[in-house]
Amino acid sequence: MSTISAMTNNTYMMYKMAQNNGLSLFDSSSSKDATSSLRDLYSKQQSTDSTSDSTSKSTSSYTSKSSSALTGETLSTRLANASSQAQSDLDTINTIRTNIEGLTSSYTSTRKTFYADLDSTMDDLKSAAATVKGMNYVFSDSDITTKADGTKSYSSDLQSAIKNVKNLVSAYNDALDFTSDNASVSDRMKALNTTFADTTYRAGQYGAIGITVDTKTGALSLDEDKLAQALVDNGDRVQNTLGSNGLAGKATHHAQLASSQRSRLFPSMQSMIGGEMEVASLYTGKTLLGMTQYASVGNLLDFMF
């Protein structure tokens, strides 16, 4: 069977090519067995090919002797072994296929969750930023009441303004946390995280109105009393620091940047798992072992017929 010979030769050569290119095999022990089996089988096949002419001249005599040698219990046993091995090979291939399907499903689920969280986080940030841009910044001393015990209370309008800024700070920190948690997903996510974390250059301005910047992470924290007093003392300065030209404008820009790069933030399965995925699914140690066994069955049939 020249086809079996060709399969044996090609299988061995393709395996060596895959191995030389650094494919990671699932089962190292099976890989060693497969390599040895293929090498032996290939050597035997070369030897067989070198004498193919003389063999073909005595086909009738060879077939007669082979048929005589492989009769009764010996032939039955070999055929039974071949059938059992074929089933084992099929089980191996099915297992590999199932593993790949599971990997694909896991990737798809993770990707879906990532984009759902990304969209929700950036939408919340854009909404909070839009509110702060359009809120009222004009307040007076009458908006703050100091009680006998020294505690302060604020007018409903001032409370609303403080709440708006608090929501923006919270939404910004959520976006910062999301990009930080996913910075290792891709280079673009890492760059996006760096963009969100760069709040320190305006730390002095933020601090003057009650927003403190963590110099290590870029996270923001709000002192509500200090913000309230800043709004009463100089609403224009607060608006410049927080509004369209300040934190809210910065947050909107960052969220828009994330949206513009959305499709490229999470890597494709090909780039995430590696370009060898399809090849690796065919040339794992277990599969190669199975291929040598198929070739062995072919040699048995060649020997018989």
GROMACS .gro file of C-alpha atoms in nm:
model
  305
    1MET     CA    1   0.000   0.000   0.000
    2SER     CA    2   0.189   0.304  -0.124
    3THR     CA    3  -0.074   0.529   0.039
    4ILE     CA    4   0.011   0.396   0.385
    5SER     CA    5   0.379   0.447   0.310
    6ALA     CA    6   0.317   0.805   0.208
    7MET     CA    7   0.103   0.867   0.516
    8THR     CA    8   0.377   0.732   0.740
    9ASN     CA    9   0.643   0.945   0.576
   10ASN     CA   10   0.432   1.263   0.574
   11THR     CA   11   0.311   1.216   0.933
   12TYR     CA   12   0.666   1.182   1.063
   13MET     CA   13   0.793   1.482   0.866
   14MET     CA   14   0.498   1.704   0.969
   15TYR     CA   15   0.544   1.605   1.331
   16LYS     CA   16   0.912   1.701   1.324
   17MET     CA   17   0.823   2.032   1.161
   18ALA     CA   18   0.563   2.103   1.434
   19GLN     CA   19   0.805   2.004   1.708
   20ASN     CA   20   1.085   2.222   1.564
   21ASN     CA   21   0.845   2.517   1.564
   22GLY     CA   22   0.796   2.483   1.940
   23LEU     CA   23   0.448   2.334   1.964
   24SER     CA   24   0.345   2.263   2.323
   25LEU     CA   25   0.218   1.905   2.344
   26PHE     CA   26  -0.058   1.809   2.589
   27ASP     CA   27   0.106   1.485   2.701
   28SER     CA   28   0.487   1.474   2.710
   29SER     CA   29   0.507   1.097   2.765
   30SER     CA   30   0.277   1.027   2.473
   31SER     CA   31   0.483   1.266   2.265
   32LYS     CA   32   0.802   1.068   2.332
   33ASP     CA   33   0.628   0.742   2.245
   34ALA     CA   34   0.487   0.894   1.932
   35THR     CA   35   0.827   1.028   1.823
   36SER     CA   36   0.994   0.692   1.878
   37SER     CA   37   0.716   0.500   1.707
   38LEU     CA   38   0.716   0.728   1.408
   39ARG     CA   39   1.093   0.720   1.378
   40ASP     CA   40   1.097   0.340   1.387
   41LEU     CA   41   0.806   0.312   1.152
   42TYR     CA   42   0.962   0.560   0.910
   43SER     CA   43   1.296   0.371   0.915
   44LYS     CA   44   1.120   0.042   0.855
   45GLN     CA   45   0.919   0.195   0.574
   46GLN     CA   46   1.234   0.325   0.404
   47SER     CA   47   1.384  -0.021   0.427
   48THR     CA   48   1.068  -0.170   0.283
   49ASP     CA   49   1.064   0.082  -0.001
   50SER     CA   50   1.425  -0.005  -0.095
   51THR     CA   51   1.326  -0.364  -0.158
   52SER     CA   52   0.985  -0.298  -0.308
   53ASP     CA   53   1.089  -0.415  -0.655
   54SER     CA   54   1.201  -0.759  -0.543
   55THR     CA   55   0.895  -0.787  -0.320
   56SER     CA   56   0.657  -0.710  -0.603
   57LYS     CA   57   0.816  -0.983  -0.818
   58SER     CA   58   0.720  -1.250  -0.565
   59THR     CA   59   0.372  -1.121  -0.477
   60SER     CA   60   0.195  -1.452  -0.532
   61SER     CA   61   0.436  -1.652  -0.318
   62TYR     CA   62   0.444  -1.380  -0.049
   63THR     CA   63   0.065  -1.357  -0.034
   64SER     CA   64   0.037  -1.734  -0.005
   65LYS     CA   65   0.283  -1.750   0.285
   66SER     CA   66   0.123  -1.449   0.457
   67SER     CA   67  -0.222  -1.599   0.432
   68SER     CA   68  -0.094  -1.926   0.573
   69ALA     CA   69   0.084  -1.751   0.862
   70LEU     CA   70  -0.210  -1.533   0.954
   71THR     CA   71  -0.487  -1.788   0.981
   72GLY     CA   72  -0.707  -1.900   1.265
   73GLU     CA   73  -0.642  -1.759   1.608
   74THR     CA   74  -0.343  -1.539   1.505
   75LEU     CA   75  -0.537  -1.351   1.237
   76SER     CA   76  -0.842  -1.316   1.462
   77THR     CA   77  -0.631  -1.180   1.748
   78ARG     CA   78  -0.454  -0.923   1.531
   79LEU     CA   79  -0.778  -0.801   1.379
   80ALA     CA   80  -0.937  -0.773   1.724
   81ASN     CA   81  -0.638  -0.574   1.849
   82ALA     CA   82  -0.654  -0.345   1.547
   83SER     CA   83  -1.024  -0.281   1.606
   84SER     CA   84  -0.968  -0.207   1.974
   85GLN     CA   85  -0.684   0.030   1.895
   86ALA     CA   86  -0.893   0.212   1.635
   87GLN     CA   87  -1.164   0.273   1.896
   88SER     CA   88  -0.903   0.402   2.138
   89ASP     CA   89  -0.771   0.640   1.873
   90LEU     CA   90  -1.123   0.765   1.805
   91ASP     CA   91  -1.175   0.828   2.177
   92THR     CA   92  -0.849   1.026   2.187
   93ILE     CA   93  -0.952   1.246   1.896
   94ASN     CA   94  -1.298   1.303   2.049
   95THR     CA   95  -1.135   1.406   2.377
   96ILE     CA   96  -0.914   1.660   2.200
   97ARG     CA   97  -1.213   1.796   2.011
   98THR     CA   98  -1.411   1.829   2.336
   99ASN     CA   99  -1.123   2.012   2.503
  100ILE     CA  100  -1.099   2.259   2.216
  101GLU     CA  101  -1.475   2.317   2.222
  102GLY     CA  102  -1.455   2.383   2.596
  103LEU     CA  103  -1.169   2.627   2.546
  104THR     CA  104  -1.362   2.812   2.276
  105SER     CA  105  -1.672   2.830   2.495
  106SER     CA  106  -1.470   2.964   2.788
  107TYR     CA  107  -1.310   3.231   2.569
  108THR     CA  108  -1.646   3.339   2.427
  109SER     CA  109  -1.800   3.366   2.774
  110THR     CA  110  -1.506   3.564   2.913
  111ARG     CA  111  -1.507   3.801   2.617
  112LYS     CA  112  -1.881   3.861   2.652
  113THR     CA  113  -1.846   3.940   3.023
  114PHE     CA  114  -1.553   4.173   2.958
  115TYR     CA  115  -1.744   4.382   2.706
  116ALA     CA  116  -2.059   4.391   2.917
  117ASP     CA  117  -1.858   4.526   3.214
  118LEU     CA  118  -1.667   4.768   2.992
  119ASP     CA  119  -1.982   4.915   2.837
  120SER     CA  120  -2.162   4.946   3.171
  121THR     CA  121  -1.862   5.110   3.340
  122MET     CA  122  -1.802   5.362   3.063
  123ASP     CA  123  -2.171   5.444   3.026
  124ASP     CA  124  -2.196   5.518   3.399
  125LEU     CA  125  -1.888   5.740   3.377
  126LYS     CA  126  -2.018   5.935   3.078
  127SER     CA  127  -2.355   5.984   3.247
  128ALA     CA  128  -2.199   6.107   3.573
  129ALA     CA  129  -1.966   6.340   3.382
  130ALA     CA  130  -2.253   6.488   3.179
  131THR     CA  131  -2.445   6.563   3.501
  132VAL     CA  132  -2.151   6.745   3.658
  133LYS     CA  133  -2.094   6.947   3.342
  134GLY     CA  134  -2.450   7.076   3.350
  135MET     CA  135  -2.512   7.118   3.722
  136ASN     CA  136  -2.553   7.445   3.913
  137TYR     CA  137  -2.231   7.599   4.051
  138VAL     CA  138  -2.381   7.918   4.196
  139PHE     CA  139  -2.421   7.907   4.576
  140SER     CA  140  -2.405   8.145   4.870
  141ASP     CA  141  -2.342   8.137   5.244
  142SER     CA  142  -2.713   8.078   5.301
  143ASP     CA  143  -2.675   7.731   5.150
  144ILE     CA  144  -2.471   7.623   5.454
  145THR     CA  145  -2.620   7.629   5.804
  146THR     CA  146  -2.401   7.578   6.111
  147LYS     CA  147  -2.582   7.425   6.408
  148ALA     CA  148  -2.518   7.494   6.777
  149ASP     CA  149  -2.313   7.175   6.811
  150GLY     CA  150  -2.088   7.283   6.525
  151THR     CA  151  -2.225   7.044   6.265
  152LYS     CA  152  -2.331   7.179   5.929
  153SER     CA  153  -2.631   7.119   5.710
  154TYR     CA  154  -2.671   7.204   5.344
  155SER     CA  155  -2.952   7.327   5.127
  156SER     CA  156  -3.114   7.076   4.894
  157ASP     CA  157  -2.947   7.238   4.592
  158LEU     CA  158  -2.604   7.217   4.752
  159GLN     CA  159  -2.667   6.859   4.861
  160SER     CA  160  -2.760   6.775   4.502
  161ALA     CA  161  -2.437   6.930   4.371
  162ILE     CA  162  -2.229   6.738   4.624
  163LYS     CA  163  -2.406   6.416   4.529
  164ASN     CA  164  -2.334   6.477   4.160
  165VAL     CA  165  -1.963   6.524   4.226
  166LYS     CA  166  -1.959   6.220   4.455
  167ASN     CA  167  -2.113   6.007   4.177
  168LEU     CA  168  -1.852   6.131   3.929
  169VAL     CA  169  -1.568   6.046   4.165
  170SER     CA  170  -1.716   5.701   4.225
  171ALA     CA  171  -1.773   5.634   3.853
  172TYR     CA  172  -1.420   5.749   3.771
  173ASN     CA  173  -1.274   5.517   4.034
  174ASP     CA  174  -1.482   5.228   3.897
  175ALA     CA  175  -1.342   5.291   3.549
  176LEU     CA  176  -0.992   5.313   3.692
  177ASP     CA  177  -1.040   4.983   3.878
  178PHE     CA  178  -1.178   4.812   3.567
  179THR     CA  179  -0.888   4.916   3.347
  180SER     CA  180  -0.640   4.825   3.621
  181ASP     CA  181  -0.793   4.481   3.677
  182ASN     CA  182  -0.783   4.412   3.303
  183ALA     CA  183  -0.454   4.584   3.217
  184SER     CA  184  -0.288   4.250   3.144
  185VAL     CA  185  -0.552   4.154   2.886
  186SER     CA  186  -0.388   4.354   2.607
  187ASP     CA  187  -0.144   4.636   2.540
  188ARG     CA  188  -0.435   4.867   2.459
  189MET     CA  189  -0.598   4.796   2.795
  190LYS     CA  190  -0.269   4.864   2.968
  191ALA     CA  191  -0.241   5.198   2.786
  192LEU     CA  192  -0.602   5.283   2.873
  193ASN     CA  193  -0.534   5.214   3.239
  194THR     CA  194  -0.233   5.446   3.227
  195THR     CA  195  -0.457   5.716   3.080
  196PHE     CA  196  -0.715   5.684   3.359
  197ALA     CA  197  -0.449   5.673   3.630
  198ASP     CA  198  -0.294   6.001   3.515
  199THR     CA  199  -0.481   6.229   3.756
  200THR     CA  200  -0.182   6.345   3.958
  201TYR     CA  201  -0.092   6.637   3.732
  202ARG     CA  202  -0.404   6.825   3.856
  203ALA     CA  203  -0.386   6.696   4.211
  204GLY     CA  204  -0.331   7.046   4.348
  205GLN     CA  205  -0.642   7.186   4.179
  206TYR     CA  206  -0.852   6.889   4.285
  207GLY     CA  207  -0.726   6.913   4.640
  208ALA     CA  208  -0.831   7.278   4.667
  209ILE     CA  209  -1.197   7.180   4.622
  210GLY     CA  210  -1.190   6.866   4.839
  211ILE     CA  211  -1.081   6.591   4.597
  212THR     CA  212  -0.769   6.401   4.700
  213VAL     CA  213  -0.563   6.200   4.451
  214ASP     CA  214  -0.385   5.877   4.545
  215THR     CA  215  -0.041   5.928   4.394
  216LYS     CA  216   0.017   5.552   4.356
  217THR     CA  217  -0.305   5.451   4.184
  218GLY     CA  218  -0.464   5.775   4.066
  219ALA     CA  219  -0.782   5.697   4.263
  220LEU     CA  220  -0.991   5.988   4.387
  221SER     CA  221  -1.154   6.054   4.725
  222LEU     CA  222  -1.395   6.333   4.821
  223ASP     CA  223  -1.420   6.553   5.127
  224GLU     CA  224  -1.784   6.666   5.104
  225ASP     CA  225  -1.754   6.948   5.357
  226LYS     CA  226  -1.456   7.097   5.178
  227LEU     CA  227  -1.635   7.073   4.844
  228ALA     CA  228  -1.944   7.242   4.986
  229GLN     CA  229  -1.739   7.531   5.119
  230ALA     CA  230  -1.552   7.563   4.788
  231LEU     CA  231  -1.881   7.583   4.598
  232VAL     CA  232  -2.001   7.861   4.828
  233ASP     CA  233  -1.671   8.052   4.823
  234ASN     CA  234  -1.590   8.031   4.451
  235GLY     CA  235  -1.827   7.837   4.229
  236ASP     CA  236  -1.647   7.945   3.911
  237ARG     CA  237  -1.322   7.788   4.026
  238VAL     CA  238  -1.501   7.466   4.113
  239GLN     CA  239  -1.670   7.460   3.774
  240ASN     CA  240  -1.338   7.511   3.599
  241THR     CA  241  -1.188   7.223   3.798
  242LEU     CA  242  -1.482   6.984   3.764
  243GLY     CA  243  -1.678   7.089   3.454
  244SER     CA  244  -1.620   7.057   3.080
  245ASN     CA  245  -1.262   7.181   3.114
  246GLY     CA  246  -1.194   6.979   3.428
  247LEU     CA  247  -1.255   6.634   3.571
  248ALA     CA  248  -1.589   6.577   3.395
  249GLY     CA  249  -1.439   6.670   3.058
  250LYS     CA  250  -1.141   6.444   3.127
  251ALA     CA  251  -1.369   6.155   3.223
  252THR     CA  252  -1.578   6.197   2.908
  253HIS     CA  253  -1.269   6.198   2.689
  254HIS     CA  254  -1.132   5.883   2.852
  255ALA     CA  255  -1.466   5.702   2.819
  256GLN     CA  256  -1.489   5.801   2.452
  257LEU     CA  257  -1.136   5.674   2.397
  258ALA     CA  258  -1.234   5.339   2.546
  259SER     CA  259  -1.540   5.326   2.321
  260SER     CA  260  -1.340   5.411   2.008
  261GLN     CA  261  -1.098   5.124   2.080
  262ARG     CA  262  -1.365   4.888   2.205
  263SER     CA  263  -1.329   4.619   1.939
  264ARG     CA  264  -0.952   4.602   1.991
  265LEU     CA  265  -0.932   4.603   2.368
  266PHE     CA  266  -0.996   4.230   2.414
  267PRO     CA  267  -0.764   4.007   2.209
  268SER     CA  268  -0.888   3.760   1.952
  269MET     CA  269  -0.880   3.393   2.040
  270GLN     CA  270  -0.609   3.344   1.779
  271SER     CA  271  -0.375   3.599   1.938
  272MET     CA  272  -0.469   3.505   2.295
  273ILE     CA  273  -0.405   3.130   2.262
  274GLY     CA  274  -0.149   3.145   1.986
  275GLY     CA  275  -0.129   3.087   1.614
  276GLU     CA  276  -0.050   2.722   1.672
  277MET     CA  277  -0.393   2.638   1.814
  278GLU     CA  278  -0.528   2.469   1.503
  279VAL     CA  279  -0.203   2.286   1.435
  280ALA     CA  280  -0.163   2.191   1.799
  281SER     CA  281  -0.510   2.037   1.797
  282LEU     CA  282  -0.388   1.799   1.525
  283TYR     CA  283  -0.034   1.739   1.637
  284THR     CA  284  -0.053   1.673   2.008
  285GLY     CA  285   0.134   1.384   2.159
  286LYS     CA  286  -0.181   1.172   2.190
  287THR     CA  287  -0.290   1.236   1.834
  288LEU     CA  288   0.050   1.161   1.693
  289LEU     CA  289   0.052   0.835   1.883
  290GLY     CA  290  -0.285   0.756   1.733
  291MET     CA  291  -0.155   0.836   1.385
  292THR     CA  292   0.134   0.592   1.425
  293GLN     CA  293  -0.115   0.329   1.536
  294TYR     CA  294  -0.330   0.389   1.230
  295ALA     CA  295  -0.018   0.347   1.021
  296SER     CA  296   0.056   0.021   1.203
  297VAL     CA  297  -0.291  -0.107   1.118
  298GLY     CA  298  -0.223  -0.010   0.759
  299ASN     CA  299   0.098  -0.208   0.762
  300LEU     CA  300  -0.091  -0.507   0.902
  301LEU     CA  301  -0.337  -0.488   0.614
  302ASP     CA  302  -0.049  -0.443   0.374
  303PHE     CA  303   0.109  -0.755   0.517
  304MET     CA  304  -0.215  -0.950   0.489
  305PHE     CA  305  -0.316  -0.848   0.139
   0.00000   0.00000   0.00000
